[in-house]
mmCIF file of N, CA and C in Angstrom:
data_model
loop_
_atom_site.group_PDB
_atom_site.id
_atom_site.type_symbol
_atom_site.label_atom_id
_atom_site.label_comp_id
_atom_site.label_asym_id
_atom_site.label_seq_id
_atom_site.Cartn_x
_atom_site.Cartn_y
_atom_site.Cartn_z
ATOM 1 N N UNK A 909 -16.604 13.620 -4.566
ATOM 2 C CA UNK A 909 -16.324 12.394 -5.142
ATOM 3 C C UNK A 909 -16.888 12.208 -6.475
ATOM 4 N N UNK A 910 -16.214 11.727 -7.589
ATOM 5 C CA UNK A 910 -16.757 11.612 -8.793
ATOM 6 C C UNK A 910 -17.335 10.181 -8.905
ATOM 7 N N UNK A 911 -18.608 9.953 -8.710
ATOM 8 C CA UNK A 911 -19.110 8.492 -8.505
ATOM 9 C C UNK A 911 -19.116 7.777 -9.795
ATOM 10 N N UNK A 912 -19.358 8.510 -10.834
ATOM 11 C CA UNK A 912 -19.428 7.782 -12.133
ATOM 12 C C UNK A 912 -17.989 7.111 -12.454
ATOM 13 N N UNK A 913 -16.940 7.778 -12.245
ATOM 14 C CA UNK A 913 -15.545 7.220 -12.330
ATOM 15 C C UNK A 913 -14.915 6.673 -11.096
ATOM 16 N N UNK A 914 -15.631 6.768 -9.939
ATOM 17 C CA UNK A 914 -14.970 6.178 -8.659
ATOM 18 C C UNK A 914 -13.728 6.930 -8.270
ATOM 19 N N UNK A 915 -13.818 8.333 -8.585
ATOM 20 C CA UNK A 915 -12.459 9.092 -8.276
ATOM 21 C C UNK A 915 -12.912 10.044 -7.002
ATOM 22 N N UNK A 916 -12.016 10.027 -5.912
ATOM 23 C CA UNK A 916 -12.217 10.955 -4.842
ATOM 24 C C UNK A 916 -11.014 11.995 -4.817
ATOM 25 N N UNK A 917 -11.383 13.229 -4.908
ATOM 26 C CA UNK A 917 -10.361 14.218 -4.891
ATOM 27 C C UNK A 917 -10.269 14.743 -3.538
ATOM 28 N N UNK A 918 -8.942 15.158 -3.024
ATOM 29 C CA UNK A 918 -9.022 15.515 -1.712
ATOM 30 C C UNK A 918 -7.814 16.687 -1.863
ATOM 31 N N UNK A 919 -7.920 17.840 -0.895
ATOM 32 C CA UNK A 919 -6.903 18.799 -0.963
ATOM 33 C C UNK A 919 -5.656 18.394 -0.351
ATOM 34 N N UNK A 920 -4.645 19.184 -0.589
ATOM 35 C CA UNK A 920 -3.187 18.847 -0.042
ATOM 36 C C UNK A 920 -3.183 18.483 1.328
ATOM 37 N N UNK A 921 -4.026 19.405 2.138
ATOM 38 C CA UNK A 921 -3.981 19.340 3.621
ATOM 39 C C UNK A 921 -4.732 18.175 4.226
ATOM 40 N N UNK A 922 -5.526 17.449 3.542
ATOM 41 C CA UNK A 922 -6.224 16.300 3.906
ATOM 42 C C UNK A 922 -5.966 14.984 3.215
ATOM 43 N N UNK A 923 -5.022 15.102 2.268
ATOM 44 C CA UNK A 923 -4.709 13.857 1.492
ATOM 45 C C UNK A 923 -4.276 12.586 2.278
ATOM 46 N N UNK A 924 -3.476 12.927 3.214
ATOM 47 C CA UNK A 924 -2.909 11.940 4.034
ATOM 48 C C UNK A 924 -4.083 11.273 4.902
ATOM 49 N N UNK A 925 -4.925 11.968 5.516
ATOM 50 C CA UNK A 925 -6.027 11.336 6.330
ATOM 51 C C UNK A 925 -6.823 10.563 5.569
ATOM 52 N N UNK A 926 -7.237 11.090 4.299
ATOM 53 C CA UNK A 926 -8.028 10.258 3.487
ATOM 54 C C UNK A 926 -7.362 9.063 2.821
ATOM 55 N N UNK A 927 -6.177 9.206 2.660
ATOM 56 C CA UNK A 927 -5.311 8.002 2.265
ATOM 57 C C UNK A 927 -5.363 6.880 3.359
ATOM 58 N N UNK A 928 -5.193 7.230 4.597
ATOM 59 C CA UNK A 928 -5.168 6.300 5.616
ATOM 60 C C UNK A 928 -6.549 5.607 5.916
ATOM 61 N N UNK A 929 -7.566 6.396 5.639
ATOM 62 C CA UNK A 929 -8.837 5.810 5.782
ATOM 63 C C UNK A 929 -9.114 4.630 4.846
ATOM 64 N N UNK A 930 -8.680 4.891 3.442
ATOM 65 C CA UNK A 930 -8.942 3.715 2.552
ATOM 66 C C UNK A 930 -7.769 2.787 2.698
ATOM 67 N N UNK A 931 -6.528 3.058 3.126
ATOM 68 C CA UNK A 931 -5.590 2.162 3.328
ATOM 69 C C UNK A 931 -6.099 1.097 4.258
ATOM 70 N N UNK A 932 -6.820 1.461 5.222
ATOM 71 C CA UNK A 932 -7.331 0.713 6.341
ATOM 72 C C UNK A 932 -8.256 -0.419 5.936
ATOM 73 N N UNK A 933 -8.595 -0.202 4.707
ATOM 74 C CA UNK A 933 -9.615 -1.319 4.160
ATOM 75 C C UNK A 933 -8.842 -2.509 3.306
ATOM 76 N N UNK A 934 -7.326 -2.263 3.390
ATOM 77 C CA UNK A 934 -6.761 -3.392 2.469
ATOM 78 C C UNK A 934 -6.989 -4.857 2.935
ATOM 79 N N UNK A 935 -7.215 -4.951 4.176
ATOM 80 C CA UNK A 935 -7.455 -6.366 4.605
ATOM 81 C C UNK A 935 -8.785 -7.066 4.046
ATOM 82 N N UNK A 936 -9.594 -6.313 3.498
ATOM 83 C CA UNK A 936 -10.811 -6.663 2.789
ATOM 84 C C UNK A 936 -10.447 -7.242 1.323
ATOM 85 N N UNK A 937 -9.395 -6.889 0.722
ATOM 86 C CA UNK A 937 -8.954 -7.400 -0.615
ATOM 87 C C UNK A 937 -7.796 -8.233 -0.641
ATOM 88 N N UNK A 938 -7.877 -9.459 -1.173
ATOM 89 C CA UNK A 938 -6.735 -10.342 -1.395
ATOM 90 C C UNK A 938 -5.700 -9.787 -2.298
ATOM 91 N N UNK A 939 -4.550 -9.811 -1.920
ATOM 92 C CA UNK A 939 -3.322 -9.431 -2.523
ATOM 93 C C UNK A 939 -3.440 -8.168 -3.194
ATOM 94 N N UNK A 940 -3.913 -7.038 -2.556
ATOM 95 C CA UNK A 940 -4.019 -5.733 -2.914
ATOM 96 C C UNK A 940 -3.397 -4.735 -2.029
ATOM 97 N N UNK A 941 -2.707 -3.797 -2.557
ATOM 98 C CA UNK A 941 -2.184 -2.632 -1.711
ATOM 99 C C UNK A 941 -2.584 -1.245 -2.157
ATOM 100 N N UNK A 942 -2.868 -0.432 -1.351
ATOM 101 C CA UNK A 942 -3.347 0.930 -1.796
ATOM 102 C C UNK A 942 -2.017 1.788 -1.486
ATOM 103 N N UNK A 943 -1.584 2.377 -2.831
ATOM 104 C CA UNK A 943 -0.579 2.903 -2.981
ATOM 105 C C UNK A 943 -0.407 4.297 -3.364
ATOM 106 N N UNK A 944 0.518 5.036 -2.764
ATOM 107 C CA UNK A 944 0.552 6.502 -2.963
ATOM 108 C C UNK A 944 1.697 6.788 -4.035
ATOM 109 N N UNK A 945 1.233 7.352 -5.156
ATOM 110 C CA UNK A 945 2.363 7.747 -6.189
ATOM 111 C C UNK A 945 2.521 9.479 -6.071
ATOM 112 N N UNK A 946 3.638 9.926 -5.884
ATOM 113 C CA UNK A 946 3.912 11.225 -5.642
ATOM 114 C C UNK A 946 4.504 11.739 -6.993
ATOM 115 N N UNK A 947 3.946 13.052 -7.240
ATOM 116 C CA UNK A 947 4.294 13.760 -8.580
ATOM 117 C C UNK A 947 4.225 15.159 -8.418
ATOM 118 N N UNK A 948 5.345 15.829 -8.299
ATOM 119 C CA UNK A 948 5.495 17.232 -8.011
ATOM 120 C C UNK A 948 4.854 17.943 -9.191
ATOM 121 N N UNK A 949 4.843 17.550 -10.359
ATOM 122 C CA UNK A 949 4.346 18.365 -11.460
ATOM 123 C C UNK A 949 2.883 18.204 -11.656
ATOM 124 N N UNK A 950 2.380 16.977 -11.828
ATOM 125 C CA UNK A 950 1.003 16.841 -11.963
ATOM 126 C C UNK A 950 0.078 16.555 -10.695
ATOM 127 N N UNK A 951 0.815 16.348 -9.511
ATOM 128 C CA UNK A 951 0.022 16.202 -8.380
ATOM 129 C C UNK A 951 0.108 14.601 -7.976
ATOM 130 N N UNK A 952 -0.102 14.344 -6.936
ATOM 131 C CA UNK A 952 -0.094 12.930 -6.345
ATOM 132 C C UNK A 952 -1.359 12.126 -6.633
ATOM 133 N N UNK A 953 -1.297 10.966 -6.704
ATOM 134 C CA UNK A 953 -2.386 10.133 -7.094
ATOM 135 C C UNK A 953 -2.201 8.731 -6.242
ATOM 136 N N UNK A 954 -3.386 8.294 -5.705
ATOM 137 C CA UNK A 954 -3.295 7.066 -4.902
ATOM 138 C C UNK A 954 -4.156 6.053 -5.390
ATOM 139 N N UNK A 955 -3.758 4.773 -5.737
ATOM 140 C CA UNK A 955 -4.346 3.838 -6.451
ATOM 141 C C UNK A 955 -4.106 2.365 -5.899
ATOM 142 N N UNK A 956 -5.010 1.412 -6.363
ATOM 143 C CA UNK A 956 -4.799 0.164 -5.980
ATOM 144 C C UNK A 956 -3.957 -0.599 -6.742
ATOM 145 N N UNK A 957 -3.272 -1.485 -6.158
ATOM 146 C CA UNK A 957 -2.131 -2.291 -6.951
ATOM 147 C C UNK A 957 -2.407 -3.731 -6.603
ATOM 148 N N UNK A 958 -2.378 -4.586 -7.622
ATOM 149 C CA UNK A 958 -2.510 -6.044 -7.370
ATOM 150 C C UNK A 958 -1.231 -6.703 -7.110
ATOM 151 N N UNK A 959 -0.825 -7.163 -5.987
ATOM 152 C CA UNK A 959 0.584 -7.675 -5.656
ATOM 153 C C UNK A 959 0.926 -8.789 -6.422
ATOM 154 N N UNK A 960 1.882 -8.904 -7.280
ATOM 155 C CA UNK A 960 2.431 -10.013 -8.070
ATOM 156 C C UNK A 960 3.655 -10.558 -7.328
ATOM 157 N N UNK A 961 4.413 -9.870 -6.540
ATOM 158 C CA UNK A 961 5.504 -10.224 -5.915
ATOM 159 C C UNK A 961 5.686 -9.531 -4.434
ATOM 160 N N UNK A 962 6.147 -10.158 -3.612
ATOM 161 C CA UNK A 962 6.190 -9.594 -2.194
ATOM 162 C C UNK A 962 4.961 -9.600 -1.476
ATOM 163 N N UNK A 963 4.668 -8.632 -0.552
ATOM 164 C CA UNK A 963 3.540 -8.491 0.381
ATOM 165 C C UNK A 963 3.002 -6.986 0.288
ATOM 166 N N UNK A 964 2.086 -6.855 1.184
ATOM 167 C CA UNK A 964 1.426 -5.587 1.310
ATOM 168 C C UNK A 964 2.289 -4.433 1.615
ATOM 169 N N UNK A 965 3.450 -4.776 2.276
ATOM 170 C CA UNK A 965 4.499 -3.640 2.745
ATOM 171 C C UNK A 965 5.601 -3.425 1.692
ATOM 172 N N UNK A 966 5.873 -4.281 0.836
ATOM 173 C CA UNK A 966 6.835 -4.058 -0.093
ATOM 174 C C UNK A 966 6.894 -5.115 -1.219
ATOM 175 N N UNK A 967 6.924 -4.863 -2.321
ATOM 176 C CA UNK A 967 6.899 -5.599 -3.485
ATOM 177 C C UNK A 967 6.734 -5.101 -4.849
ATOM 178 N N UNK A 968 6.061 -5.827 -5.704
ATOM 179 C CA UNK A 968 5.886 -5.345 -7.191
ATOM 180 C C UNK A 968 4.297 -5.755 -7.534
ATOM 181 N N UNK A 969 3.715 -5.097 -8.395
ATOM 182 C CA UNK A 969 2.361 -5.378 -8.759
ATOM 183 C C UNK A 969 1.854 -4.643 -9.981
ATOM 184 N N UNK A 970 0.551 -4.667 -10.161
ATOM 185 C CA UNK A 970 -0.007 -4.117 -11.435
ATOM 186 C C UNK A 970 -1.101 -3.273 -11.005
ATOM 187 N N UNK A 971 -1.275 -1.976 -11.619
ATOM 188 C CA UNK A 971 -2.083 -1.050 -11.335
ATOM 189 C C UNK A 971 -3.666 -1.466 -11.675
ATOM 190 N N UNK A 972 -4.490 -1.211 -10.592
ATOM 191 C CA UNK A 972 -5.877 -1.756 -10.866
ATOM 192 C C UNK A 972 -6.753 -0.510 -10.967
ATOM 193 N N UNK A 973 -6.288 0.625 -11.184
ATOM 194 C CA UNK A 973 -7.066 1.691 -11.501
ATOM 195 C C UNK A 973 -6.544 2.314 -12.717
ATOM 196 N N UNK A 974 -7.190 3.339 -13.320
ATOM 197 C CA UNK A 974 -6.832 4.077 -14.499
ATOM 198 C C UNK A 974 -6.371 5.455 -13.908
ATOM 199 N N UNK A 975 -5.214 5.620 -14.075
ATOM 200 C CA UNK A 975 -4.697 7.020 -13.450
ATOM 201 C C UNK A 975 -5.220 8.304 -14.296
ATOM 202 N N UNK A 976 -5.584 9.252 -13.399
ATOM 203 C CA UNK A 976 -6.166 10.496 -14.004
ATOM 204 C C UNK A 976 -5.197 11.457 -14.439
ATOM 205 N N UNK A 977 -3.991 11.684 -13.567
ATOM 206 C CA UNK A 977 -3.255 12.633 -13.707
ATOM 207 C C UNK A 977 -1.944 12.172 -14.088
ATOM 208 N N UNK A 978 -1.355 10.908 -13.800
ATOM 209 C CA UNK A 978 0.024 10.546 -13.926
ATOM 210 C C UNK A 978 0.138 9.923 -15.220
ATOM 211 N N UNK A 979 1.296 9.787 -15.749
ATOM 212 C CA UNK A 979 1.724 9.346 -17.008
ATOM 213 C C UNK A 979 1.881 7.732 -16.918
ATOM 214 N N UNK A 980 0.689 7.107 -16.425
ATOM 215 C CA UNK A 980 0.708 5.605 -16.283
ATOM 216 C C UNK A 980 -0.539 5.151 -16.715
ATOM 217 N N UNK A 981 -0.682 3.757 -16.847
ATOM 218 C CA UNK A 981 -1.906 3.328 -17.316
ATOM 219 C C UNK A 981 -2.364 2.057 -16.513
ATOM 220 N N UNK A 982 -3.644 1.650 -16.654
ATOM 221 C CA UNK A 982 -4.161 0.576 -16.098
ATOM 222 C C UNK A 982 -3.196 -0.607 -16.301
ATOM 223 N N UNK A 983 -2.980 -1.594 -15.421
ATOM 224 C CA UNK A 983 -2.295 -2.788 -15.454
ATOM 225 C C UNK A 983 -0.600 -2.588 -15.647
ATOM 226 N N UNK A 984 -0.205 -1.227 -15.638
ATOM 227 C CA UNK A 984 1.338 -0.968 -15.587
ATOM 228 C C UNK A 984 1.916 -1.791 -14.417
ATOM 229 N N UNK A 985 3.106 -2.188 -14.637
ATOM 230 C CA UNK A 985 3.939 -2.745 -13.626
ATOM 231 C C UNK A 985 4.490 -1.709 -12.551
ATOM 232 N N UNK A 986 4.358 -1.812 -11.354
ATOM 233 C CA UNK A 986 4.834 -0.832 -10.436
ATOM 234 C C UNK A 986 5.656 -1.536 -9.290
ATOM 235 N N UNK A 987 6.504 -0.729 -8.580
ATOM 236 C CA UNK A 987 7.032 -1.206 -7.315
ATOM 237 C C UNK A 987 6.605 -0.290 -6.218
ATOM 238 N N UNK A 988 6.602 -0.958 -4.972
ATOM 239 C CA UNK A 988 6.006 -0.026 -3.857
ATOM 240 C C UNK A 988 6.779 -0.580 -2.460
ATOM 241 N N UNK A 989 6.887 0.295 -1.651
ATOM 242 C CA UNK A 989 7.361 0.117 -0.331
ATOM 243 C C UNK A 989 6.739 0.913 0.808
ATOM 244 N N UNK A 990 6.376 0.320 1.976
ATOM 245 C CA UNK A 990 5.828 1.069 3.055
ATOM 246 C C UNK A 990 6.746 1.605 3.884
ATOM 247 N N UNK A 991 6.677 2.942 4.346
ATOM 248 C CA UNK A 991 7.539 3.431 5.205
ATOM 249 C C UNK A 991 7.313 3.446 6.796
ATOM 250 N N UNK A 992 7.970 4.008 7.612
ATOM 251 C CA UNK A 992 7.821 3.825 9.033
ATOM 252 C C UNK A 992 6.379 4.455 9.594
ATOM 253 N N UNK A 993 5.985 5.324 8.718
ATOM 254 C CA UNK A 993 4.616 6.053 8.983
ATOM 255 C C UNK A 993 3.284 5.190 8.572
ATOM 256 N N UNK A 994 3.679 4.069 7.823
ATOM 257 C CA UNK A 994 2.466 3.264 7.241
ATOM 258 C C UNK A 994 2.155 3.679 6.035
ATOM 259 N N UNK A 995 2.795 4.483 5.271
ATOM 260 C CA UNK A 995 2.483 5.059 4.051
ATOM 261 C C UNK A 995 3.221 4.194 2.836
ATOM 262 N N UNK A 996 2.426 3.548 1.962
ATOM 263 C CA UNK A 996 3.058 2.767 0.966
ATOM 264 C C UNK A 996 3.180 3.563 -0.239
ATOM 265 N N UNK A 997 4.385 4.009 -0.622
ATOM 266 C CA UNK A 997 4.831 4.849 -1.814
ATOM 267 C C UNK A 997 5.047 3.898 -2.998
ATOM 268 N N UNK A 998 4.596 4.319 -4.156
ATOM 269 C CA UNK A 998 4.967 3.500 -5.328
ATOM 270 C C UNK A 998 5.610 4.228 -6.397
ATOM 271 N N UNK A 999 6.278 3.581 -7.211
ATOM 272 C CA UNK A 999 6.997 4.054 -8.486
ATOM 273 C C UNK A 999 6.935 3.122 -9.657
ATOM 274 N N UNK A 1000 7.155 3.617 -10.728
ATOM 275 C CA UNK A 1000 7.154 2.726 -11.897
ATOM 276 C C UNK A 1000 8.704 2.292 -12.082
#
């Protein structure tokens, strides 16, 4: 973990486990969703999204993190949806 920047790096084999641990804290934050952004080129990134429409399972919101790898920026508008496995995937 990079504590200075509050960044946690995980290997491909354990990314889902780490995601679920953090995802399980959503109830501690009002109108926030923990969202997984997939990217085959630059690698995946998981970030907090402030919900502006919808709910924690499906909606739109604004990024509350500064992406490290993805071509996105803080406060970008994104869409997200939770699948049957409980993983919330996002896209711009």
